[in-house]
Short mmCIF file of C-alpha atoms and ligand atoms in Angstrom, two decimals:
data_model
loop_
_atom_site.label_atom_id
_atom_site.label_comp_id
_atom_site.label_asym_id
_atom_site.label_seq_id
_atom_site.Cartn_x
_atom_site.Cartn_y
_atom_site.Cartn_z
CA UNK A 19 89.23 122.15 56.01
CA UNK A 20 89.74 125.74 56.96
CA UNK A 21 87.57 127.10 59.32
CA UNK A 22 87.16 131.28 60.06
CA UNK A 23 87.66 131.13 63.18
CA UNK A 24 91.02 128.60 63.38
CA UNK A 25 94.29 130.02 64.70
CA UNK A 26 96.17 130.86 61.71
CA UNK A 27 100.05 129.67 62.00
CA UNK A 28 102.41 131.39 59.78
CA UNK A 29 105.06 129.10 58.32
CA UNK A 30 107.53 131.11 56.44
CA UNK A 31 110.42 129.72 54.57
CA UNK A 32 112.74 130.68 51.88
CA UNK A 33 114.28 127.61 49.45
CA UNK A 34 116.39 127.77 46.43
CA UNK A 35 116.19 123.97 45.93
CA UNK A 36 113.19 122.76 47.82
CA UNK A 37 115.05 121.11 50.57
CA UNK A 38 113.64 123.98 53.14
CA UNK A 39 110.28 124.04 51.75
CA UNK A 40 110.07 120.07 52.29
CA UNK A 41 110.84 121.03 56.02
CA UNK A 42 108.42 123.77 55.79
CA UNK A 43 105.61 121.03 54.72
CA UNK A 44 106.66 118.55 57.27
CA UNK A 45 106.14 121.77 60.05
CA UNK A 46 102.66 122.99 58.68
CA UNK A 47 101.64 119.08 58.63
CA UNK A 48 102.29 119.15 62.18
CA UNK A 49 100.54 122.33 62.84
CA UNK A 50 97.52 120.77 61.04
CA UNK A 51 97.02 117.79 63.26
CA UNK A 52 96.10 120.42 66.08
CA UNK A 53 92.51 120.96 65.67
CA UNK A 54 91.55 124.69 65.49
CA UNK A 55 94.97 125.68 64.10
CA UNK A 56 95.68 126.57 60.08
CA UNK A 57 98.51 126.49 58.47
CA UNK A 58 99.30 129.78 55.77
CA UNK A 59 102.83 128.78 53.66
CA UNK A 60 104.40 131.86 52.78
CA UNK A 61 107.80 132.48 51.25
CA UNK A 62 110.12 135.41 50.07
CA UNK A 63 111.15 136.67 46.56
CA UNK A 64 115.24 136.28 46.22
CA UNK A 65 116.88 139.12 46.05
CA UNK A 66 119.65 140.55 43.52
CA UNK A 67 122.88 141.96 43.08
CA UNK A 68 120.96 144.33 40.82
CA UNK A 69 119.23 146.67 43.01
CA UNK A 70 116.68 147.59 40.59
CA UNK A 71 115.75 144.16 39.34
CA UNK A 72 112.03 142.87 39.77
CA UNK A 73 110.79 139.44 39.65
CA UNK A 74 106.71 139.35 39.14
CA UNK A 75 104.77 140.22 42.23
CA UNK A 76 103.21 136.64 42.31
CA UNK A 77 105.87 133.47 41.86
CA UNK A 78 105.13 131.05 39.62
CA UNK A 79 105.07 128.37 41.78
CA UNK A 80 104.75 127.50 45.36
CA UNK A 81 103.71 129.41 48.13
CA UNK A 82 103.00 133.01 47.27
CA UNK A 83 104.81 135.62 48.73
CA UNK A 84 104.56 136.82 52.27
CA UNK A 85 102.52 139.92 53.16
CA UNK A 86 102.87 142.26 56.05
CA UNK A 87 99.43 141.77 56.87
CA UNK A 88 100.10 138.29 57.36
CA UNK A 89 102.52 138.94 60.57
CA UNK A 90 99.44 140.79 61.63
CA UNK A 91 96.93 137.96 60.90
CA UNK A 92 98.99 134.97 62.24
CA UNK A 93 98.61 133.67 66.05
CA UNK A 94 102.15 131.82 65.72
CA UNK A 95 105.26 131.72 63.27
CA UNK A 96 107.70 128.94 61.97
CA UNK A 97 110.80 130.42 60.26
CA UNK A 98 112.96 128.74 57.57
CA UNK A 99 116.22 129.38 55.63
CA UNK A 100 118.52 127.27 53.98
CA UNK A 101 121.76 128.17 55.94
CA UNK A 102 124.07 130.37 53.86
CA UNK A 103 127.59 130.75 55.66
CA UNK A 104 126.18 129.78 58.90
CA UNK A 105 123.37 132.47 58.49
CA UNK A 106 119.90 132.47 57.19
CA UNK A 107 120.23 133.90 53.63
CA UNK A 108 119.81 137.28 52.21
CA UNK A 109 116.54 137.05 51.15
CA UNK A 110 114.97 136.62 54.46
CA UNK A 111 117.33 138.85 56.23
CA UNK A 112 115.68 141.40 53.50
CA UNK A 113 111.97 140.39 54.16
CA UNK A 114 113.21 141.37 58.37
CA UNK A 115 114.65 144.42 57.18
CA UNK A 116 111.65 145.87 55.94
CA UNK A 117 109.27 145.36 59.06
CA UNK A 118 109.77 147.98 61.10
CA UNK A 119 106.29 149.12 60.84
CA UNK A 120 104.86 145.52 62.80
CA UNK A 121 107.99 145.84 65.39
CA UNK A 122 106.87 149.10 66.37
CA UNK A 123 102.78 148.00 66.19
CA UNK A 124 103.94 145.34 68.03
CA UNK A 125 102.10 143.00 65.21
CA UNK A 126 103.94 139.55 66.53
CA UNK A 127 104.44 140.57 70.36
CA UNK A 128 103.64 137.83 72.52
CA UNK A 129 103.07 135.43 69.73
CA UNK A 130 104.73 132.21 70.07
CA UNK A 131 107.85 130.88 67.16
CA UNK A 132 110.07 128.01 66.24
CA UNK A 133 112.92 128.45 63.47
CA UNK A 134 113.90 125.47 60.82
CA UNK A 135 116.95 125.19 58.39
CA UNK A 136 118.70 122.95 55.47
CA UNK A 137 122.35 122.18 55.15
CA UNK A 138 124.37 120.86 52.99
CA UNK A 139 126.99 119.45 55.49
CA UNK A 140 125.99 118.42 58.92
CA UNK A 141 128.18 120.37 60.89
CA UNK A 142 128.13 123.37 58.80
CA UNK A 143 126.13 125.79 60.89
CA UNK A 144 122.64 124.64 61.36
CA UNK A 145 122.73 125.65 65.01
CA UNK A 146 124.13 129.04 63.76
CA UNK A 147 121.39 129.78 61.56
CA UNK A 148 119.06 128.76 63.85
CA UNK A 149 120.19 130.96 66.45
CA UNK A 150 120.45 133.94 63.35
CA UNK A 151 116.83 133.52 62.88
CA UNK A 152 115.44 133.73 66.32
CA UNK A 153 117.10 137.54 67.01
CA UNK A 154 114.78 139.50 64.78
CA UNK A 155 111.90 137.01 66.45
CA UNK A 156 113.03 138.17 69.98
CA UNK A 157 112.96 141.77 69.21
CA UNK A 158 109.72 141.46 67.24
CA UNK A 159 109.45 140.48 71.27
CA UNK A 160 107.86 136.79 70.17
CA UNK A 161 107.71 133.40 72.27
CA UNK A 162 110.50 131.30 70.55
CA UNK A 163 110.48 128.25 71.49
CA UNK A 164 112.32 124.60 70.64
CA UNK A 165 112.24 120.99 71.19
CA UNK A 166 112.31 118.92 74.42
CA UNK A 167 114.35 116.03 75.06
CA UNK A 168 111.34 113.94 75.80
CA UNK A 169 111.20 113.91 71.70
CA UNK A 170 113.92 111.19 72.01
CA UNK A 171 115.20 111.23 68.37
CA UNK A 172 116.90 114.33 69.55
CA UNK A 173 119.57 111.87 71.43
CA UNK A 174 119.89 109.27 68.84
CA UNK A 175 119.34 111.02 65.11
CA UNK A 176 122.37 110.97 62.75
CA UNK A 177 121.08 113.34 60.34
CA UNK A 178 119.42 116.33 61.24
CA UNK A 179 116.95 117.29 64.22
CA UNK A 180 117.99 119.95 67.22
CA UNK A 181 116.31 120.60 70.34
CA UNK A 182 116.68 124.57 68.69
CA UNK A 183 114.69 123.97 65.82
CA UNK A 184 113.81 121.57 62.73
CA UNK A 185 116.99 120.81 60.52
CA UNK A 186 117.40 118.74 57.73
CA UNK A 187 121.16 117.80 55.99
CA UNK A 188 120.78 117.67 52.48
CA UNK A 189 124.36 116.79 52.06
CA UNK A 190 126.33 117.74 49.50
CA UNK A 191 124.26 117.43 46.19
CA UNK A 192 121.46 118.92 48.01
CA UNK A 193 119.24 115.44 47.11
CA UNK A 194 119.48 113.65 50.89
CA UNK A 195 115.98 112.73 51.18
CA UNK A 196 114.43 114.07 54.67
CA UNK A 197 115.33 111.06 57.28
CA UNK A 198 112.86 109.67 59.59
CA UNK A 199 114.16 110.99 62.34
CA UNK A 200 113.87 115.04 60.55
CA UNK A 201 110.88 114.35 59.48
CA UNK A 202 108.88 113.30 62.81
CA UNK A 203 111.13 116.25 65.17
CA UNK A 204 109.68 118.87 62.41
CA UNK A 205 105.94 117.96 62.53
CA UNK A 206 106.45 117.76 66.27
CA UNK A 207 107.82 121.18 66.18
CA UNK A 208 105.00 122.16 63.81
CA UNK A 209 102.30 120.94 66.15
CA UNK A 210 104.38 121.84 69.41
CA UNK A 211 104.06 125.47 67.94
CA UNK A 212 100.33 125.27 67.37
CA UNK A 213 99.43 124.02 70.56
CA UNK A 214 101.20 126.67 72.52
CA UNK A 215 99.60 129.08 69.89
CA UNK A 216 95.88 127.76 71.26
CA UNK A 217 97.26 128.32 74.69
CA UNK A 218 98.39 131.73 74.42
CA UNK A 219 94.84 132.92 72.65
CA UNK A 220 92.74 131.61 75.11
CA UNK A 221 91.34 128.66 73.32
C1 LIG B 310 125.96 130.65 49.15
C2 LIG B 310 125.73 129.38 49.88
C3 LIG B 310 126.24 129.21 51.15
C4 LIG B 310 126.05 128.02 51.86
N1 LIG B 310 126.57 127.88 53.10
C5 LIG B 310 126.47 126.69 53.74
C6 LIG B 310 127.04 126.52 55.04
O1 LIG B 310 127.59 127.44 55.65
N2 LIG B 310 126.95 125.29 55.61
C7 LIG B 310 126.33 124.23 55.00
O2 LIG B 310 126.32 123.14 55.55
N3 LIG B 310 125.72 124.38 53.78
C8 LIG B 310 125.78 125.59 53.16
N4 LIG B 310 125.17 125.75 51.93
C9 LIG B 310 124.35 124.65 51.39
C10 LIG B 310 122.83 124.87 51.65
O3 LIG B 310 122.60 125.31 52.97
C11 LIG B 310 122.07 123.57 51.45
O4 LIG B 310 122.29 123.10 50.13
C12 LIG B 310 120.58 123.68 51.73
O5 LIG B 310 120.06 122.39 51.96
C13 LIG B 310 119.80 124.34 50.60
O6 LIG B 310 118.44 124.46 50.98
P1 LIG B 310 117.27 124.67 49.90
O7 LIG B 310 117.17 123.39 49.08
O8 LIG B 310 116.06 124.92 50.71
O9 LIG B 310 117.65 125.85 49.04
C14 LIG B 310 125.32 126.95 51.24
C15 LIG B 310 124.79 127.14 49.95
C16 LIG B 310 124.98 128.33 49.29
C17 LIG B 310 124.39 128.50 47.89
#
């Protein structure tokens, strides 16, 4: 039940084929089971090779699109992207590109963040794109944070799961369903995130 005056954490994904956005669920589940904390799902339109193409300004399904105000609204942030060539993919790299007004209002200063990603091979760059998504965080000048080792799945999982960040392998169909082991690391991350969020603001 949301409350007015709950923290409200961010989780903002992009997903071609819904393997992201099941992380993304998984993370705002986790940021849920912290009381005083909401999660707000918010994704990004792709983007074209035809610059002047336009999708309509509400998807048709899902999450709706993220707003500007809500890097201004949030008290934390979880980041997702499917990993594209060891990278997070164009369409988020976009959404970044177009926030220079909240980096120089300093909208997510301070404000704490954890980064998630999809693959479709297991060593195919999920530590990459993790890394690619927390350097517009850090000049935003955001709190990112991971996982500790005391989450012990970190030593033992054979799928996904990294002490940088929530990953699932979707192998090479893209239809790996989430593993145990993925799925507890990214509520843990989720509700790792809130809690620090409640720290920061006071609560
Ligand atoms: C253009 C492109 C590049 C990709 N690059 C990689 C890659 O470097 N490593 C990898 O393991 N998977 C790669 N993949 C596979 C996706 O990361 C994987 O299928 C992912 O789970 C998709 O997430 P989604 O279901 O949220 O869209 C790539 C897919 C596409 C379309």
């Amino acid at each position: 039940m949301m409350k007015p005056t709950n923290l409200i954490i961010l989780v903002l994904f992009y997903s071609r084929h819904g393997a992201t956005r099941q992380l993304a669920e998984l993370i705002a589940q986790g940021v849920e089971s912290v009381p005083g904390c909401d999660a707000r799902l918010r994704t990004v339109p792709a983007v074209s090779t035809v610059a002047e193409a336009t999708a309509p300004e509400v998807p048709l399904d899902g999450a709706p699109y993220v707003e500007l105000d809500d890097l201004q609204e949030c008290a934390g942030l979880a980041l997702g992207s499917p990993t594209r060539f060891g990278n997070m993919a164009a369409a988020m790299k976009y959404f970044w590109d177009g926030t220079a007004s909240e980096w120089l209002a300093g909208s997510l200063s301070g404000k704490p963040a954890c980064v998630f990603t999809s693959t479709g091979s297991l060593h195919g760059g999920q530590e990459s794109t993790l890394l690619s998504m927390m350097i517009p965080l850090f000049h935003h000048g955001m709190l990112v944070m991971g996982l500790p080792y005391t989450h012990a799945e970190l030593m033992t999982t054979s799928t996904g799961g990294s002490p940088y960040g929530a990953t699932h392998w979707s192998g090479i169909a893209g239809d790996k369903a989430i593993s145990e082991d993925e799925k507890r690391l990214a509520i843990a991350l989720g509700r790792r995130l809130a809690e620090n969020a409640l720290k920061l603001a006071g609560a």
